[in-house]
Coordinates of C-alpha atoms in Angstrom, one line a residue:
X1 CA -11.4 -14.7 -80.2
X2 CA -8.1 -13.0 -80.2
X3 CA -4.5 -15.6 -80.3
X4 CA -3.7 -16.8 -77.1
X5 CA -7.1 -15.9 -75.2
X6 CA -10.3 -18.6 -74.5
X7 CA -13.4 -17.4 -72.9
X8 CA -11.9 -14.6 -70.9
X9 CA -8.2 -16.2 -70.0
X10 CA -5.7 -14.2 -72.0
X11 CA -2.6 -15.1 -71.7
X12 CA -0.2 -13.0 -69.5
X13 CA 3.8 -13.1 -69.2
X14 CA 5.9 -11.0 -68.0
X15 CA 7.9 -9.0 -70.2
X16 CA 11.1 -8.8 -67.6
X17 CA 12.3 -12.3 -68.0
X18 CA 11.3 -13.5 -64.8
X19 CA 9.6 -16.9 -63.8
X20 CA 6.0 -16.8 -63.2
X21 CA 3.6 -19.9 -61.6
X22 CA -0.3 -19.0 -63.2
X23 CA -0.7 -19.7 -66.7
X24 CA -3.5 -17.6 -68.3
X25 CA -3.9 -19.6 -71.4
X26 CA -6.3 -22.4 -70.5
X27 CA -6.2 -25.5 -72.8
X28 CA -9.3 -27.1 -74.5
X29 CA -8.1 -30.3 -73.7
X30 CA -5.3 -32.0 -71.4
X31 CA -4.4 -35.0 -70.3
X32 CA -5.2 -34.5 -66.3
X33 CA -7.3 -31.9 -64.5
X34 CA -6.5 -31.3 -60.7
X35 CA -9.0 -29.2 -58.9
X36 CA -7.2 -27.3 -55.9
X37 CA -3.9 -25.8 -55.5
X38 CA -3.5 -26.4 -51.8
X39 CA -1.7 -28.7 -50.3
X40 CA -2.6 -32.4 -51.8
X41 CA -3.4 -31.0 -55.3
X42 CA -0.1 -28.5 -55.3
X43 CA 1.8 -31.8 -53.7
X44 CA 0.2 -33.9 -56.2
X45 CA 1.5 -31.6 -59.3
X46 CA 4.5 -31.1 -58.0
X47 CA 5.2 -34.7 -57.6
X48 CA 3.9 -35.5 -61.5
X49 CA 6.2 -32.8 -62.4
X50 CA 9.2 -34.8 -61.0
X51 CA 8.4 -38.0 -62.5
X52 CA 7.7 -36.4 -66.0
X53 CA 4.2 -36.6 -65.8
X54 CA 3.4 -33.9 -68.4
X55 CA -0.1 -31.9 -69.8
X56 CA -1.6 -32.1 -66.3
X57 CA -3.1 -28.4 -64.8
X58 CA -4.3 -27.3 -61.8
X59 CA -7.2 -25.0 -61.5
X60 CA -7.7 -22.9 -58.4
X61 CA -10.7 -20.4 -57.1
X62 CA -8.6 -18.5 -55.8
X63 CA -6.4 -15.7 -56.0
X64 CA -2.3 -15.9 -56.7
X65 CA -1.5 -12.3 -55.6
X66 CA 0.5 -13.2 -52.5
X67 CA 1.8 -16.7 -52.6
X68 CA 4.1 -16.2 -48.8
X69 CA 3.0 -17.7 -45.5
X70 CA 0.6 -15.6 -43.5
X71 CA 3.3 -15.9 -40.9
X72 CA 5.4 -14.3 -43.2
X73 CA 3.4 -11.5 -44.6
X74 CA 2.4 -10.5 -41.2
X75 CA 3.1 -9.7 -38.0
X76 CA 3.2 -13.1 -35.2
X77 CA -0.1 -10.7 -33.5
X78 CA -1.5 -10.3 -37.2
X79 CA -1.2 -13.7 -38.7
X80 CA -2.7 -15.3 -35.3
X81 CA -6.1 -13.1 -35.5
X82 CA -6.3 -14.5 -39.1
X83 CA -6.2 -18.0 -38.2
X84 CA -8.0 -17.6 -34.9
X85 CA -10.2 -14.8 -36.2
X86 CA -10.4 -16.1 -40.3
X87 CA -13.7 -13.4 -41.3
X88 CA -11.0 -11.0 -41.3
X89 CA -9.3 -13.0 -44.4
X90 CA -9.9 -11.6 -47.4
X91 CA -9.9 -15.1 -48.8
X92 CA -11.9 -16.9 -46.4
X93 CA -15.0 -17.8 -47.4
X94 CA -17.8 -20.5 -46.7
X95 CA -19.7 -22.2 -49.3
X96 CA -22.0 -24.0 -47.8
X97 CA -24.5 -24.1 -44.9
X98 CA -24.5 -25.2 -41.6
X99 CA -27.3 -27.9 -40.4
X100 CA -25.9 -27.8 -37.2
X101 CA -23.9 -24.9 -35.6
X102 CA -22.0 -24.0 -34.2
X103 CA -20.1 -26.5 -36.2
X104 CA -19.1 -26.1 -39.3
X105 CA -19.6 -22.1 -38.7
X106 CA -17.6 -19.8 -36.6
X107 CA -14.3 -20.5 -38.0
X108 CA -15.0 -23.4 -40.5
X109 CA -14.3 -22.5 -44.0
X110 CA -11.9 -22.3 -47.2
X111 CA -9.4 -20.0 -47.7
X112 CA -9.8 -19.2 -51.7
X113 CA -6.2 -18.8 -52.9
X114 CA -3.7 -20.0 -54.7
X115 CA -1.9 -21.9 -52.0
X116 CA -4.9 -22.3 -50.0
X117 CA -4.5 -23.8 -46.3
X118 CA -0.4 -24.5 -46.6
X119 CA -0.1 -20.8 -46.1
X120 CA -2.0 -21.1 -42.9
X121 CA -1.0 -24.2 -40.9
X122 CA 1.4 -24.7 -38.2
X123 CA 3.6 -27.5 -39.7
X124 CA 2.9 -30.3 -37.6
X125 CA 3.8 -33.8 -39.1
X126 CA 2.9 -36.5 -37.3
X127 CA 1.6 -39.7 -38.9
X128 CA -1.4 -41.5 -38.4
X129 CA -1.4 -43.9 -35.7
X130 CA -1.0 -47.5 -36.2
X131 CA -4.2 -48.4 -34.1
X132 CA -6.4 -46.4 -36.6
X133 CA -4.3 -46.9 -39.7
X134 CA -5.5 -50.6 -39.8
X135 CA -7.6 -52.7 -41.4
X136 CA -10.7 -52.9 -42.0
X137 CA -10.8 -49.8 -42.2
X138 CA -7.9 -49.0 -44.1
X139 CA -6.7 -51.2 -47.4
X140 CA -3.7 -53.3 -46.7
X141 CA -1.9 -51.9 -49.7
X142 CA -2.2 -48.5 -48.3
X143 CA -1.0 -49.4 -44.7
X144 CA 1.9 -51.2 -46.1
X145 CA 2.8 -48.1 -48.6
X146 CA 2.4 -45.2 -45.8
X147 CA 4.0 -47.7 -42.8
X148 CA 6.4 -50.3 -44.2
X149 CA 7.6 -49.9 -47.8
X150 CA 6.9 -48.0 -50.8
X151 CA 8.0 -50.1 -53.9
X152 CA 10.7 -51.7 -52.7
X153 CA 12.3 -48.8 -50.2
X154 CA 10.9 -46.9 -47.9
X155 CA 8.0 -46.3 -46.7
X156 CA 6.1 -43.0 -48.0
X157 CA 6.1 -41.8 -44.3
X158 CA 9.8 -42.1 -44.1
X159 CA 10.4 -40.5 -47.5
X160 CA 8.4 -37.5 -47.0
X161 CA 9.7 -36.9 -43.5
X162 CA 13.3 -37.7 -44.9
X163 CA 11.9 -34.6 -47.5
X164 CA 11.2 -32.4 -45.3
X165 CA 13.9 -32.7 -42.8
X166 CA 16.1 -32.0 -46.0
X167 CA 13.9 -29.0 -46.2
X168 CA 14.2 -27.8 -43.5
X169 CA 18.1 -28.2 -43.0
X170 CA 18.0 -26.0 -46.3
X171 CA 16.9 -23.5 -44.9
X172 CA 18.2 -23.4 -41.1
X173 CA 21.6 -25.0 -40.5
X174 CA 21.9 -29.1 -40.2
X175 CA 19.0 -31.4 -39.9
X176 CA 18.6 -31.2 -36.1
X177 CA 18.9 -34.8 -34.4
X178 CA 15.5 -36.0 -32.5
X179 CA 15.9 -34.1 -28.9
X180 CA 15.5 -35.7 -25.9
X181 CA 12.3 -35.8 -23.7
X182 CA 11.5 -32.6 -22.0
X183 CA 10.1 -33.9 -19.1
X184 CA 7.0 -35.0 -18.1
X185 CA 3.4 -33.3 -16.9
X186 CA 1.0 -35.6 -15.1
X187 CA 3.3 -38.1 -15.6
X188 CA 3.3 -37.9 -19.2
X189 CA 6.3 -38.0 -21.0
X190 CA 6.7 -34.9 -23.4
X191 CA 8.5 -34.7 -26.9
X192 CA 9.3 -31.9 -29.2
X193 CA 6.5 -31.6 -31.7
X194 CA 7.9 -32.5 -35.0
X195 CA 7.4 -29.4 -37.3
X196 CA 8.2 -28.6 -40.8
X197 CA 8.7 -24.8 -40.4
X198 CA 12.1 -22.7 -41.2
X199 CA 12.9 -19.5 -39.3
X200 CA 12.4 -16.2 -41.9
X201 CA 15.8 -15.1 -42.7
X202 CA 14.6 -11.5 -43.6
X203 CA 12.9 -11.5 -40.1
X204 CA 13.8 -13.7 -37.2
X205 CA 10.1 -12.6 -35.4
X206 CA 8.5 -14.4 -38.8
X207 CA 8.3 -18.2 -40.1
X208 CA 6.8 -20.2 -42.4
X209 CA 5.7 -23.7 -43.0
X210 CA 6.5 -26.2 -46.2
X211 CA 4.6 -25.6 -49.0
X212 CA 4.5 -27.5 -52.2
X213 CA 4.8 -24.2 -53.7
X214 CA 8.1 -24.2 -52.6
X215 CA 9.1 -26.5 -55.6
X216 CA 8.3 -22.6 -57.6
X217 CA 8.4 -19.7 -55.9
X218 CA 10.7 -18.2 -53.0
X219 CA 8.9 -18.6 -49.6
X220 CA 10.5 -15.5 -48.3
X221 CA 9.0 -13.2 -51.1
X222 CA 6.2 -15.2 -52.6
X223 CA 8.4 -14.1 -56.3
X224 CA 8.5 -16.9 -59.1
X225 CA 11.9 -19.4 -58.6
X226 CA 11.4 -21.0 -61.9
X227 CA 7.9 -21.7 -64.1
X228 CA 6.6 -25.2 -63.8
X229 CA 7.3 -27.6 -66.2
X230 CA 4.9 -29.5 -67.8
X231 CA 2.0 -29.1 -65.2
X232 CA 0.7 -25.7 -65.7
X233 CA -1.4 -23.7 -63.1
X234 CA -4.6 -21.3 -63.0
X235 CA -5.7 -19.2 -60.5
X236 CA -8.8 -17.2 -60.1
X237 CA -10.6 -20.6 -62.1
X238 CA -13.8 -22.2 -60.4
X239 CA -14.4 -25.8 -61.1
X240 CA -18.3 -25.8 -61.5
X241 CA -19.3 -29.9 -62.5
X242 CA -17.1 -33.3 -63.7
X243 CA -18.6 -33.9 -66.4
X244 CA -18.9 -37.3 -67.1
X245 CA -19.9 -39.5 -70.3
X246 CA -21.0 -43.8 -70.1
X247 CA -19.6 -44.0 -66.2
X248 CA -16.1 -41.8 -66.6
X249 CA -14.8 -38.3 -66.8
X250 CA -15.1 -36.4 -69.9
X251 CA -14.7 -32.7 -68.8
X252 CA -14.5 -30.2 -66.8
X253 CA -17.1 -26.9 -66.4
X254 CA -15.3 -24.2 -65.2
X255 CA -16.2 -20.4 -64.5
X256 CA -13.2 -17.6 -64.6
X257 CA -13.5 -15.8 -61.4
X258 CA -12.7 -12.3 -63.0
X259 CA -14.9 -12.3 -66.1
X260 CA -17.5 -14.9 -65.2
X261 CA -17.1 -16.6 -68.2
X262 CA -17.3 -20.2 -68.6
X263 CA -15.2 -22.8 -70.1
X264 CA -15.2 -26.5 -70.9
X265 CA -11.6 -28.6 -70.5
X266 CA -11.6 -32.0 -72.2
X267 CA -9.9 -34.6 -70.0
X268 CA -10.0 -38.0 -68.9
X269 CA -8.9 -37.7 -65.7
X270 CA -9.7 -35.4 -62.8
X271 CA -8.1 -35.6 -59.0
X272 CA -10.7 -33.7 -56.6
X273 CA -7.8 -32.1 -54.5
X274 CA -10.1 -28.8 -53.1
X275 CA -10.8 -30.1 -49.6
X276 CA -12.8 -32.3 -48.4
X277 CA -16.0 -30.6 -48.2
X278 CA -15.7 -29.0 -51.6
X279 CA -14.6 -32.5 -53.0
X280 CA -18.0 -33.8 -51.5
X281 CA -19.7 -31.2 -54.3
X282 CA -18.1 -32.5 -57.0
X283 CA -18.4 -36.0 -56.2
X284 CA -21.7 -36.1 -55.4
X285 CA -22.5 -34.2 -58.6
X286 CA -20.8 -36.7 -60.4
X287 CA -22.2 -39.5 -58.9
X288 CA -25.4 -38.4 -59.4
X289 CA -24.8 -37.9 -63.5
X290 CA -23.7 -41.2 -63.5
X291 CA -26.5 -42.8 -61.8
X292 CA -29.3 -40.5 -60.3
X293 CA -30.2 -41.0 -56.7
X294 CA -33.7 -40.8 -55.4
X295 CA -33.5 -37.9 -53.1
X296 CA -30.7 -35.3 -52.1
X297 CA -27.6 -36.9 -53.1
X298 CA -25.3 -37.7 -49.4
X299 CA -21.7 -39.0 -48.8
X300 CA -21.4 -39.7 -45.1
X301 CA -18.3 -40.0 -42.9
X302 CA -17.0 -36.6 -42.5
X303 CA -15.3 -36.0 -39.4
X304 CA -12.7 -33.6 -37.6
X305 CA -10.5 -33.6 -34.7
X306 CA -11.9 -33.3 -31.6
X307 CA -9.7 -30.5 -29.6
X308 CA -10.2 -28.7 -26.0
X309 CA -7.8 -27.1 -23.8
X310 CA -6.7 -24.1 -22.0
X311 CA -4.3 -21.3 -21.4
X312 CA -2.3 -19.9 -18.5
X313 CA -0.8 -16.9 -18.0
X314 CA 2.3 -16.8 -15.3
X315 CA 3.6 -14.0 -13.7
X316 CA 7.7 -13.5 -13.6
X317 CA 7.9 -15.8 -10.2
X318 CA 5.3 -18.3 -10.9
X319 CA 7.3 -18.6 -14.6
X320 CA 10.4 -18.6 -12.8
X321 CA 9.5 -22.2 -11.3
X322 CA 8.3 -23.9 -14.6
X323 CA 11.4 -22.7 -16.5
X324 CA 13.5 -24.3 -13.6
X325 CA 11.6 -28.2 -14.6
X326 CA 11.0 -27.3 -18.0
X327 CA 12.0 -25.4 -21.3
X328 CA 10.1 -23.4 -23.5
X329 CA 8.5 -25.0 -26.7
X330 CA 6.4 -26.8 -28.4
X331 CA 5.5 -30.5 -27.3
X332 CA 3.5 -33.4 -27.7
X333 CA 2.7 -37.0 -26.2
X334 CA 0.0 -39.1 -27.1
X335 CA -2.5 -39.6 -24.5
X336 CA -5.5 -42.0 -23.7
X337 CA -8.0 -42.3 -25.4
X338 CA -7.6 -41.9 -29.2
X339 CA -5.4 -38.1 -28.3
X340 CA -2.9 -36.3 -28.6
X341 CA -1.5 -33.5 -26.0
X342 CA 0.5 -30.8 -26.9
X343 CA 2.2 -28.6 -24.6
X344 CA 4.0 -25.4 -25.4
X345 CA 5.5 -22.5 -23.1
X346 CA 6.4 -19.4 -24.9
X347 CA 7.9 -16.4 -23.3
X348 CA 6.2 -13.0 -22.8
X349 CA 7.4 -9.1 -22.1
X350 CA 8.6 -8.5 -18.1
X351 CA 9.4 -12.3 -17.8
X352 CA 6.0 -14.1 -17.6
X353 CA 5.2 -17.0 -19.5
X354 CA 2.7 -18.1 -21.5
X355 CA 1.2 -22.1 -21.1
X356 CA -1.1 -23.3 -23.9
X357 CA -2.4 -26.8 -23.3
X358 CA -4.5 -28.7 -25.9
X359 CA -6.0 -32.1 -26.7
X360 CA -6.8 -33.3 -30.2
X361 CA -8.4 -36.6 -30.6
X362 CA -9.4 -38.7 -33.5
X363 CA -13.5 -38.1 -34.0
X364 CA -14.9 -41.6 -35.9
X365 CA -16.2 -41.9 -38.5
X366 CA -20.6 -41.5 -38.4
X367 CA -23.4 -42.2 -40.9
X368 CA -24.8 -39.0 -38.9
X369 CA -22.4 -36.7 -40.2
X370 CA -22.5 -36.0 -43.6
X371 CA -22.4 -33.8 -46.9
X372 CA -25.7 -33.5 -49.1
X373 CA -26.1 -31.4 -52.4
X374 CA -29.6 -30.4 -54.0
X375 CA -29.6 -31.2 -57.5
X376 CA -30.7 -27.9 -60.0
X377 CA -29.9 -27.7 -63.5
X378 CA -27.5 -25.4 -62.9
X379 CA -24.1 -25.6 -61.3
X380 CA -22.9 -25.1 -58.9
X381 CA -25.0 -27.2 -57.0
X382 CA -25.8 -25.7 -53.2
X383 CA -24.6 -28.2 -50.3
X384 CA -25.1 -28.6 -46.8
X385 CA -23.4 -30.1 -44.3
X386 CA -24.6 -31.6 -41.0
X387 CA -22.3 -32.3 -37.9
X388 CA -22.8 -33.6 -34.6
X389 CA -21.0 -35.5 -31.4
X390 CA -22.1 -38.6 -31.3
X391 CA -21.9 -40.9 -27.6
X392 CA -18.6 -42.3 -29.1
X393 CA -17.3 -38.8 -29.4
X394 CA -18.6 -37.5 -25.9
X395 CA -16.7 -40.2 -24.2
X396 CA -13.9 -39.3 -25.9
X397 CA -14.4 -35.4 -25.0
X398 CA -15.0 -36.3 -21.0
X399 CA -12.0 -38.3 -21.0
X400 CA -10.0 -35.4 -22.7
X401 CA -11.2 -33.3 -20.0
X402 CA -9.6 -35.3 -17.5
X403 CA -6.5 -35.0 -19.2
X404 CA -7.0 -31.7 -18.6
X405 CA -7.4 -31.4 -15.3
X406 CA -4.6 -33.8 -14.4
X407 CA -2.6 -31.6 -16.2
X408 CA -3.5 -28.4 -14.6
X409 CA -3.4 -30.1 -11.1
X410 CA 0.0 -30.8 -11.8
X411 CA 1.0 -27.2 -13.2
X412 CA -0.7 -25.6 -10.4
X413 CA 1.4 -27.8 -8.2
X414 CA 4.3 -26.8 -9.7
X415 CA 3.9 -23.0 -10.3
X416 CA 2.3 -22.6 -6.8
X417 CA -1.2 -21.4 -8.7
X418 CA -4.7 -22.0 -6.7
X419 CA -6.0 -24.9 -8.6
X420 CA -9.5 -25.3 -9.6
X421 CA -12.0 -27.5 -11.3
X422 CA -11.9 -26.1 -14.9
X423 CA -15.3 -25.4 -16.4
X424 CA -15.7 -26.0 -20.5
X425 CA -19.6 -26.1 -20.8
X426 CA -21.2 -28.4 -23.3
X427 CA -18.7 -29.2 -26.5
X428 CA -21.6 -28.3 -28.4
X429 CA -22.2 -25.3 -26.8
X430 CA -18.6 -24.0 -24.7
X431 CA -17.7 -21.4 -23.1
X432 CA -14.9 -20.2 -24.8
X433 CA -13.9 -21.3 -28.4
X434 CA -10.5 -21.4 -29.1
X435 CA -10.8 -17.5 -31.0
X436 CA -10.6 -16.6 -26.9
X437 CA -6.6 -17.4 -27.2
X438 CA -5.8 -13.6 -28.9
X439 CA -3.1 -11.6 -27.6
X440 CA -5.9 -9.2 -26.0
X441 CA -7.9 -11.7 -24.3
X442 CA -4.4 -13.6 -22.8
X443 CA -3.5 -10.0 -21.7
X444 CA -6.9 -9.3 -19.7
X445 CA -6.5 -13.2 -18.4
X446 CA -6.2 -13.3 -14.4
X447 CA -2.5 -14.4 -13.9
X448 CA -2.1 -17.7 -12.5
X449 CA -6.0 -18.8 -13.5
X450 CA -6.3 -21.2 -16.4
X451 CA -9.1 -20.2 -19.1
X452 CA -10.7 -23.1 -21.3
X453 CA -11.8 -23.3 -24.3
X454 CA -13.0 -26.0 -27.3
X455 CA -13.1 -25.8 -30.9
X456 CA -16.1 -26.5 -32.8
X457 CA -16.3 -28.9 -35.4
X458 CA -15.1 -27.7 -38.3
X459 CA -12.7 -25.0 -36.9
X460 CA -9.3 -27.1 -36.8
X461 CA -9.6 -27.6 -40.9
X462 CA -8.9 -31.2 -40.3
X463 CA -12.6 -32.1 -42.0
X464 CA -12.3 -35.5 -43.8
X465 CA -14.0 -38.6 -44.4
X466 CA -16.6 -38.3 -46.6
X467 CA -14.7 -40.6 -49.8
X468 CA -13.0 -43.2 -47.9
X469 CA -10.3 -45.3 -49.3
X470 CA -11.8 -49.0 -49.8
X471 CA -15.3 -48.1 -50.1
X472 CA -16.1 -45.3 -52.0
X473 CA -12.5 -44.7 -53.9
X474 CA -10.6 -48.0 -54.7
X475 CA -6.7 -48.6 -53.3
X476 CA -5.8 -46.0 -56.3
X477 CA -8.0 -42.8 -54.5
X478 CA -10.3 -43.9 -58.0
X479 CA -13.8 -43.4 -57.2
X480 CA -15.2 -47.0 -57.9
X481 CA -18.6 -45.7 -59.5
X482 CA -16.7 -42.9 -61.7
X483 CA -14.0 -43.8 -63.9
X484 CA -11.0 -41.0 -64.2
X485 CA -12.0 -39.0 -61.3
X486 CA -9.7 -39.2 -58.4
X487 CA -9.7 -37.3 -54.8
X488 CA -6.9 -36.4 -52.5
X489 CA -6.4 -34.9 -49.5
X490 CA -8.3 -36.1 -46.3
X491 CA -11.8 -36.3 -47.6
X492 CA -9.4 -40.2 -49.0
X493 CA -8.7 -40.8 -45.3
X494 CA -10.9 -43.9 -43.9
X495 CA -9.9 -43.1 -40.6
X496 CA -8.0 -40.2 -39.0
X497 CA -6.5 -40.9 -36.2
X498 CA -5.4 -38.2 -33.4
X499 CA -2.6 -37.4 -36.1
X500 CA -2.2 -33.3 -38.4
X501 CA -3.7 -34.9 -41.4
X502 CA -0.8 -32.8 -43.3
X503 CA 1.9 -35.8 -43.6
X504 CA -0.7 -38.1 -44.8
X505 CA -1.9 -35.6 -47.4
X506 CA 1.5 -35.5 -49.0
X507 CA 2.7 -39.4 -48.4
X508 CA -0.9 -39.8 -50.2
X509 CA -0.8 -37.2 -53.4
X510 CA 2.5 -38.5 -54.0
X511 CA 1.5 -42.3 -54.6
X512 CA -1.5 -41.2 -56.4
X513 CA 0.8 -38.5 -58.5
X514 CA 2.7 -42.5 -59.2
X515 CA -0.1 -44.2 -60.3
X516 CA -1.3 -41.1 -62.6
X517 CA 2.0 -41.4 -64.0
X518 CA 2.0 -45.0 -64.7
X519 CA -1.5 -44.5 -66.9
X520 CA -0.2 -41.9 -68.7

């Protein structure tokens, strides 16, 4: 085998002196392997690099051809379509079999590219609410680190929020002060939605959200700014299995997606950061190797946010009435039960305004929702996803619809629309999905009439809960049954709350990085 290559991983570096992010010279052994180059895995790698942790590699199954956020790389309409119609994205894949369609079908899947969902998200950064981030669900130590104080200083939430504010300021001037309330709707006080986004300097109509890749690449062009130090990143490398020996991690079995060549990397520490469902598959394979289970191995507790809403196109006269009492923008407010209401008004050509209202709420973990693998002699094992709504979920769905009805009644009264009863259909078989909020659907909507939609479970990319802290995992995010195997991302959330998972994902990745750096 030629020097500098190993099983199809030929070393590849530019000759013009430009920094590169992706290494190709896969090592035979290392201290730690991070599986997945999305938000959780890359934030972990970034934090390990900052703390001086070395001999760490990140393996991602997708390519590294374009490292720009979709809203920078594409026109606004094209970016929206890639989000709402993900099957049109060449990097979209669904490696599991859904048992309960429409849930975890339709738009549910993975974005298999370096950067992952960090190149698609809309930047919302809300902490998990105190009513969900609470004992006995979450370990007391984790709650304190996230919310109160970490290592004698500010809490992890405060540290991440501070760093994201500095990141925003670096691209758009001073850190904005907290905005005053934007008014009320249906008796609920609206505030600006905190979002880690920057406007594009190259194109004022475009923007991008934070990605840990910003530590190494120019977010506007996608070009590398510097090469990672002490952390090596490999794209086009699919992890098939985490091998164990004597109850602990022994090595990682991977495959080059370009050549199909399989390789093995010896390591004592592996972090699963490939998304909740892939994390579940890899964890189940390792758990079954340590202690074979009778029947199909399964992880329960799978949950996603329950999201539904309506949009409304207002003509010029009605738009003027609305804008006289509220300004355009994206706002939110907590609402009962276990939900957040998001309210956005966007100016359209001709003086029209699009109003987009949605409610995102917490689905409680349930033993009825699970990820299950089918043991085989070959890796990766096939796996299935079972998800549905419980009686508690259906009560939340009904309460959310009451909130949406109250908002619609308020908006109709303010804008002289003919109010009506909102019709959603059965949540498990909705009249319309979130994909309906596309330009052609908005343009075809009757002015002044609300159009409802519901997101099927899995569509929001917020799935989590199969590897919860305190039960399956220790407080340090290590599987209790497999020494040296850790997990990151929403899979480790004991409860999700109503908040977007990114702020908590970033905070816990930093916490885990500190622990791993201390072990080295």
